[in-house]
Amino acid sequence: MPQKGNSGPFEFVDVTAQRQIDVAVRRHGIDTIYHLAAILSAVAEEKPHVAWNVNMGGLYRTLEVARANRCAVFVPSSIGAFGPSTPREETPQDTVQRPTTMYGVTKAAGELLCDYYHTRFEVDTRGVRYPGLISHVALPGGGTTDYAVEIFYEAIKHGHFTCYLKPDTRLDMMYMPDAVKAALDLMEADPDRLVHRNAFNVTAMNFTPEEAAEAIRRHLPEFRIEYKVDPVRQRIADSWPYSISDAAAREEWGWSPDYDLESMTEEMLRSLRRKLSVEEAGG
Ligand code: SER
């Protein structure tokens, strides 16, 4: 059913795309939408207008479909929703959010829009602020934390990695199985226990490129890292926290990660060795 407010200030919305999401939701009887699509921080700095349209337009369309079909919605925010005026250590759940990147602007605005849909339209919106995500399946996609994935591939393929962030750039990170667990656990949490909604700080570890290299060297002693700093991504990283506090997520829905740097490094190296040897063999 068409909703009031679909025109005017929201004319940037692609009605065809919204209809397609709506059809999929109805056809498959979907009750919860996990809206993961977004343009990440580094690409968003290259193409801020595209990032605004994709990140905000995509979210708006998803929320409208959720409103019409009474779906719950999971929307990931990010450590990018913080900025240089945010306390950088043990960043609290509720704190200053003045991001200085287009990615961060869309994430902070997205958190507000999700809260608005919850209070105004009773849509069950929930989200987390993810740190850098590390996976042996999903390839990095234009983010500032991508180095923490690339370093594992390069360690196995070439025994050597050139990092675009400075050696002491500390950022929060999480292994993908924990990221998936966070999304599922939050969506299954008892809503009566949720004081916050959009979006919970979650973290599993924080490290610097130098510390990641040391963790890899414990398995591959010959591994070497060098640095060629990319000023754009370094500036983005320098505007984000070193370590966020996930106390609210732990308290309100029992968040607890399974992987730290050691266990993730071991599993990443093992899984990538297998993946890359299969690829090499033409599998
Ligand atoms: N991993 C993201 C990025 O680097 C942050 O959420 O853009």
Tab-separated table of C-alpha atoms and ligand atoms in Angstrom:
chain	number	residue	atom	x	y	z
A	1	MET	CA	0.000	0.000	0.000
A	2	PRO	CA	1.456	3.405	-0.899
A	3	GLN	CA	2.451	5.362	2.199
A	4	LYS	CA	2.123	9.065	2.863
A	5	GLY	CA	5.426	10.882	2.568
A	6	ASN	CA	6.850	8.913	-0.356
A	7	SER	CA	7.242	12.083	-2.410
A	8	GLY	CA	8.570	15.558	-1.662
A	9	PRO	CA	11.851	15.570	0.235
A	10	PHE	CA	12.348	11.859	-0.430
A	11	GLU	CA	12.094	12.070	-4.215
A	12	PHE	CA	15.630	10.697	-4.533
A	13	VAL	CA	14.110	7.347	-3.651
A	14	ASP	CA	14.095	4.797	-6.457
A	15	VAL	CA	10.501	3.598	-6.400
A	16	THR	CA	11.273	0.624	-8.646
A	17	ALA	CA	13.907	-0.664	-6.233
A	18	GLN	CA	11.527	-0.185	-3.314
A	19	ARG	CA	8.853	-2.154	-5.141
A	20	GLN	CA	11.331	-4.959	-5.845
A	21	ILE	CA	12.198	-5.264	-2.147
A	22	ASP	CA	8.499	-5.168	-1.314
A	23	VAL	CA	7.704	-7.967	-3.803
A	24	ALA	CA	10.515	-10.144	-2.419
A	25	VAL	CA	9.317	-9.607	1.164
A	26	ARG	CA	5.733	-10.528	0.296
A	27	ARG	CA	6.609	-13.460	-1.962
A	28	HIS	CA	8.835	-15.132	0.608
A	29	GLY	CA	6.858	-14.164	3.711
A	30	ILE	CA	9.892	-12.415	5.206
A	31	ASP	CA	9.533	-11.168	8.780
A	32	THR	CA	13.077	-9.848	9.368
A	33	ILE	CA	15.244	-7.908	6.913
A	34	TYR	CA	19.046	-7.816	7.334
A	35	HIS	CA	19.960	-4.708	5.357
A	36	LEU	CA	23.720	-5.024	4.855
A	37	ALA	CA	24.370	-3.120	1.610
A	38	ALA	CA	26.427	0.064	1.888
A	39	ILE	CA	29.343	1.891	0.319
A	40	LEU	CA	32.269	1.725	2.745
A	41	SER	CA	34.434	4.541	4.033
A	42	ALA	CA	37.293	4.810	1.512
A	43	VAL	CA	35.091	4.556	-1.590
A	44	ALA	CA	32.565	6.926	0.009
A	45	GLU	CA	35.294	9.586	0.255
A	46	GLU	CA	35.955	9.171	-3.488
A	47	LYS	CA	32.262	9.254	-4.383
A	48	PRO	CA	30.367	11.054	-1.607
A	49	HIS	CA	27.196	11.627	-3.651
A	50	VAL	CA	26.946	7.997	-4.663
A	51	ALA	CA	27.561	6.967	-1.048
A	52	TRP	CA	24.789	9.243	0.209
A	53	ASN	CA	22.317	7.895	-2.342
A	54	VAL	CA	23.197	4.238	-1.849
A	55	ASN	CA	23.516	4.295	1.940
A	56	MET	CA	20.596	6.578	2.773
A	57	GLY	CA	18.366	5.701	-0.200
A	58	GLY	CA	18.829	1.972	0.367
A	59	LEU	CA	18.084	2.320	4.056
A	60	TYR	CA	15.034	4.520	3.495
A	61	ARG	CA	13.550	2.077	0.970
A	62	THR	CA	14.164	-0.843	3.316
A	63	LEU	CA	12.553	0.943	6.260
A	64	GLU	CA	9.530	1.862	4.153
A	65	VAL	CA	9.071	-1.755	3.060
A	66	ALA	CA	9.463	-2.868	6.690
A	67	ARG	CA	6.852	-0.334	7.769
A	68	ALA	CA	4.365	-1.526	5.144
A	69	ASN	CA	4.932	-5.235	5.875
A	70	ARG	CA	5.534	-5.082	9.652
A	71	CYS	CA	9.050	-6.571	9.325
A	72	ALA	CA	11.835	-6.252	11.867
A	73	VAL	CA	15.023	-4.707	10.435
A	74	PHE	CA	18.694	-5.209	11.305
A	75	VAL	CA	20.871	-2.306	10.132
A	76	PRO	CA	24.610	-2.296	10.730
A	77	SER	CA	26.171	0.956	11.829
A	78	SER	CA	29.906	1.266	12.329
A	79	ILE	CA	32.776	2.667	14.366
A	80	GLY	CA	32.705	5.143	11.458
A	81	ALA	CA	29.661	6.784	13.083
A	82	PHE	CA	32.135	8.340	15.538
A	83	GLY	CA	34.479	11.229	14.797
A	84	PRO	CA	37.548	13.055	16.074
A	85	SER	CA	35.639	14.710	18.949
A	86	THR	CA	34.457	11.299	20.284
A	87	PRO	CA	36.412	9.903	23.285
A	88	ARG	CA	38.825	7.494	21.578
A	89	GLU	CA	39.461	4.927	24.310
A	90	GLU	CA	36.709	2.731	25.693
A	91	THR	CA	34.313	4.840	23.618
A	92	PRO	CA	31.011	4.763	25.522
A	93	GLN	CA	27.698	3.618	24.064
A	94	ASP	CA	26.175	7.092	24.329
A	95	THR	CA	28.681	9.759	23.377
A	96	VAL	CA	29.581	12.521	20.926
A	97	GLN	CA	28.939	11.515	17.285
A	98	ARG	CA	30.315	14.090	14.862
A	99	PRO	CA	31.811	11.949	12.045
A	100	THR	CA	33.927	13.728	9.434
A	101	THR	CA	33.525	11.200	6.591
A	102	MET	CA	30.563	10.737	4.241
A	103	TYR	CA	30.386	7.087	5.330
A	104	GLY	CA	30.153	8.228	8.956
A	105	VAL	CA	27.552	10.868	8.120
A	106	THR	CA	25.345	8.193	6.519
A	107	LYS	CA	25.871	5.803	9.439
A	108	ALA	CA	25.080	8.389	12.140
A	109	ALA	CA	22.049	9.605	10.152
A	110	GLY	CA	21.024	5.977	9.589
A	111	GLU	CA	21.069	5.289	13.335
A	112	LEU	CA	18.763	8.263	13.869
A	113	LEU	CA	16.464	7.249	11.021
A	114	CYS	CA	16.156	3.720	12.435
A	115	ASP	CA	15.331	5.084	15.892
A	116	TYR	CA	12.788	7.390	14.270
A	117	TYR	CA	11.059	4.506	12.496
A	118	HIS	CA	10.932	2.657	15.802
A	119	THR	CA	9.417	5.453	17.874
A	120	ARG	CA	7.236	6.973	15.135
A	121	PHE	CA	6.056	3.871	13.225
A	122	GLU	CA	6.812	1.045	15.696
A	123	VAL	CA	9.120	-0.721	13.255
A	124	ASP	CA	11.348	-3.136	15.205
A	125	THR	CA	14.695	-1.651	14.133
A	126	ARG	CA	17.910	-2.864	15.773
A	127	GLY	CA	21.569	-2.396	14.911
A	128	VAL	CA	25.177	-2.688	15.977
A	129	ARG	CA	28.196	-0.492	15.377
A	130	TYR	CA	30.546	-2.978	13.730
A	131	PRO	CA	34.293	-2.533	13.871
A	132	GLY	CA	36.484	-3.716	10.958
A	133	LEU	CA	35.218	-7.140	9.835
A	134	ILE	CA	37.638	-9.906	8.840
A	135	SER	CA	36.585	-12.857	6.720
A	136	HIS	CA	38.197	-15.589	4.637
A	137	VAL	CA	35.079	-15.706	2.451
A	138	ALA	CA	34.011	-12.091	1.781
A	139	LEU	CA	36.721	-10.040	0.068
A	140	PRO	CA	37.433	-6.511	1.319
A	141	GLY	CA	35.240	-3.875	-0.307
A	142	GLY	CA	36.560	-0.305	-0.169
A	143	GLY	CA	36.835	0.191	3.581
A	144	THR	CA	39.582	1.659	5.741
A	145	THR	CA	39.967	-1.543	7.761
A	146	ASP	CA	40.467	-3.714	4.626
A	147	TYR	CA	44.184	-4.063	5.357
A	148	ALA	CA	43.287	-6.467	8.171
A	149	VAL	CA	41.895	-8.898	5.564
A	150	GLU	CA	44.456	-8.263	2.812
A	151	ILE	CA	47.369	-8.903	5.197
A	152	PHE	CA	46.322	-12.570	5.549
A	153	TYR	CA	45.998	-13.140	1.785
A	154	GLU	CA	49.354	-11.495	1.097
A	155	ALA	CA	51.049	-13.374	3.940
A	156	ILE	CA	50.084	-16.685	2.368
A	157	LYS	CA	50.529	-15.712	-1.286
A	158	HIS	CA	53.722	-13.649	-1.066
A	159	GLY	CA	54.999	-13.692	2.530
A	160	HIS	CA	54.987	-9.932	2.332
A	161	PHE	CA	52.471	-7.078	2.723
A	162	THR	CA	52.590	-3.339	2.072
A	163	CYS	CA	50.216	-1.636	4.484
A	164	TYR	CA	48.483	1.667	3.732
A	165	LEU	CA	48.017	2.550	7.429
A	166	LYS	CA	50.796	3.498	9.858
A	167	PRO	CA	52.187	0.663	12.026
A	168	ASP	CA	50.634	2.000	15.257
A	169	THR	CA	47.095	2.697	13.945
A	170	ARG	CA	44.888	0.966	16.485
A	171	LEU	CA	41.315	0.035	15.499
A	172	ASP	CA	38.631	-2.333	16.734
A	173	MET	CA	38.144	-5.520	14.700
A	174	MET	CA	35.943	-8.620	14.618
A	175	TYR	CA	36.074	-12.009	12.926
A	176	MET	CA	33.085	-12.609	10.631
A	177	PRO	CA	31.532	-15.533	12.576
A	178	ASP	CA	31.225	-13.169	15.560
A	179	ALA	CA	29.718	-10.463	13.337
A	180	VAL	CA	27.045	-12.895	12.124
A	181	LYS	CA	26.434	-14.034	15.691
A	182	ALA	CA	25.999	-10.417	16.846
A	183	ALA	CA	23.336	-9.756	14.205
A	184	LEU	CA	21.386	-12.941	14.965
A	185	ASP	CA	21.641	-12.620	18.762
A	186	LEU	CA	20.489	-9.012	18.703
A	187	MET	CA	17.492	-9.777	16.485
A	188	GLU	CA	16.510	-12.656	18.782
A	189	ALA	CA	16.973	-10.632	21.981
A	190	ASP	CA	14.040	-9.916	24.272
A	191	PRO	CA	12.877	-6.411	23.239
A	192	ASP	CA	11.889	-5.615	26.821
A	193	ARG	CA	15.557	-5.770	27.830
A	194	LEU	CA	16.712	-3.350	25.119
A	195	VAL	CA	17.345	0.139	26.428
A	196	HIS	CA	19.247	0.986	23.231
A	197	ARG	CA	18.460	-0.065	19.674
A	198	ASN	CA	20.367	1.847	17.011
A	199	ALA	CA	23.058	1.061	17.402
A	200	PHE	CA	25.003	-1.031	19.954
A	201	ASN	CA	28.795	-0.801	20.194
A	202	VAL	CA	30.216	-4.301	19.607
A	203	THR	CA	33.846	-5.331	19.478
A	204	ALA	CA	35.987	-8.445	19.771
A	205	MET	CA	39.586	-7.163	19.692
A	206	ASN	CA	41.641	-4.150	18.781
A	207	PHE	CA	45.078	-4.185	17.209
A	208	THR	CA	47.551	-2.239	15.085
A	209	PRO	CA	49.040	-3.381	11.740
A	210	GLU	CA	52.282	-4.121	13.602
A	211	GLU	CA	50.467	-6.350	16.097
A	212	ALA	CA	48.603	-8.146	13.278
A	213	ALA	CA	51.968	-8.788	11.585
A	214	GLU	CA	53.394	-10.176	14.849
A	215	ALA	CA	50.421	-12.528	15.220
A	216	ILE	CA	50.980	-13.796	11.653
A	217	ARG	CA	54.734	-14.184	12.268
A	218	ARG	CA	54.009	-16.622	15.084
A	219	HIS	CA	52.776	-18.970	12.291
A	220	LEU	CA	54.861	-17.695	9.370
A	221	PRO	CA	58.181	-16.469	10.862
A	222	GLU	CA	59.426	-15.163	7.486
A	223	PHE	CA	56.475	-12.808	6.995
A	224	ARG	CA	57.481	-9.174	6.354
A	225	ILE	CA	55.415	-5.987	6.478
A	226	GLU	CA	56.291	-2.542	5.156
A	227	TYR	CA	54.360	0.692	5.099
A	228	LYS	CA	53.283	3.062	2.336
A	229	VAL	CA	50.725	5.344	3.941
A	230	ASP	CA	47.624	6.377	2.008
A	231	PRO	CA	46.761	9.828	3.432
A	232	VAL	CA	43.012	9.487	2.746
A	233	ARG	CA	42.584	6.194	4.590
A	234	GLN	CA	44.995	7.255	7.345
A	235	ARG	CA	42.918	10.399	7.936
A	236	ILE	CA	39.749	8.306	8.135
A	237	ALA	CA	41.344	5.844	10.586
A	238	ASP	CA	42.690	8.705	12.711
A	239	SER	CA	39.149	10.053	13.116
A	240	TRP	CA	37.877	6.761	14.602
A	241	PRO	CA	38.180	5.321	18.146
A	242	TYR	CA	41.052	3.020	19.214
A	243	SER	CA	38.783	0.855	21.322
A	244	ILE	CA	35.032	0.961	21.896
A	245	SER	CA	33.176	-0.220	24.996
A	246	ASP	CA	30.539	-2.860	24.272
A	247	ALA	CA	29.232	-2.920	27.876
A	248	ALA	CA	25.648	-2.024	26.843
A	249	ALA	CA	25.486	-4.916	24.317
A	250	ARG	CA	26.828	-7.334	26.946
A	251	GLU	CA	24.306	-6.166	29.494
A	252	GLU	CA	21.185	-5.785	27.331
A	253	TRP	CA	21.429	-8.889	25.116
A	254	GLY	CA	24.350	-10.956	26.370
A	255	TRP	CA	26.876	-10.102	23.651
A	256	SER	CA	30.186	-11.937	23.929
A	257	PRO	CA	32.613	-12.648	21.046
A	258	ASP	CA	34.240	-16.058	20.494
A	259	TYR	CA	37.415	-14.980	18.677
A	260	ASP	CA	40.438	-12.904	19.697
A	261	LEU	CA	43.452	-11.998	17.549
A	262	GLU	CA	45.229	-15.311	18.249
A	263	SER	CA	42.326	-17.637	17.476
A	264	MET	CA	41.241	-15.598	14.446
A	265	THR	CA	44.781	-15.539	12.997
A	266	GLU	CA	45.082	-19.303	13.315
A	267	GLU	CA	41.740	-19.910	11.626
A	268	MET	CA	42.241	-17.295	8.888
A	269	LEU	CA	45.611	-18.768	7.905
A	270	ARG	CA	44.284	-22.325	7.942
A	271	SER	CA	41.161	-21.472	5.901
A	272	LEU	CA	42.978	-19.280	3.377
A	273	ARG	CA	45.699	-21.887	2.792
A	274	ARG	CA	42.952	-24.325	1.840
A	275	LYS	CA	41.020	-21.775	-0.256
A	276	LEU	CA	44.059	-20.528	-2.178
A	277	SER	CA	45.433	-24.012	-2.885
A	278	VAL	CA	42.040	-25.065	-4.277
A	279	GLU	CA	42.015	-21.927	-6.480
A	280	GLU	CA	45.564	-22.624	-7.640
A	281	ALA	CA	44.598	-26.176	-8.528
A	282	GLY	CA	41.808	-24.686	-10.634
A	283	GLY	CA	39.083	-25.874	-8.269
B	1	SER	N1	35.032	-1.514	7.868
B	1	SER	C1	34.417	-0.256	7.583
B	1	SER	C2	35.295	0.596	6.770
B	1	SER	O1	36.474	0.484	6.915
B	1	SER	C3	34.072	0.470	8.845
B	1	SER	O2	32.814	0.113	9.264
B	1	SER	O3	34.814	1.404	6.038
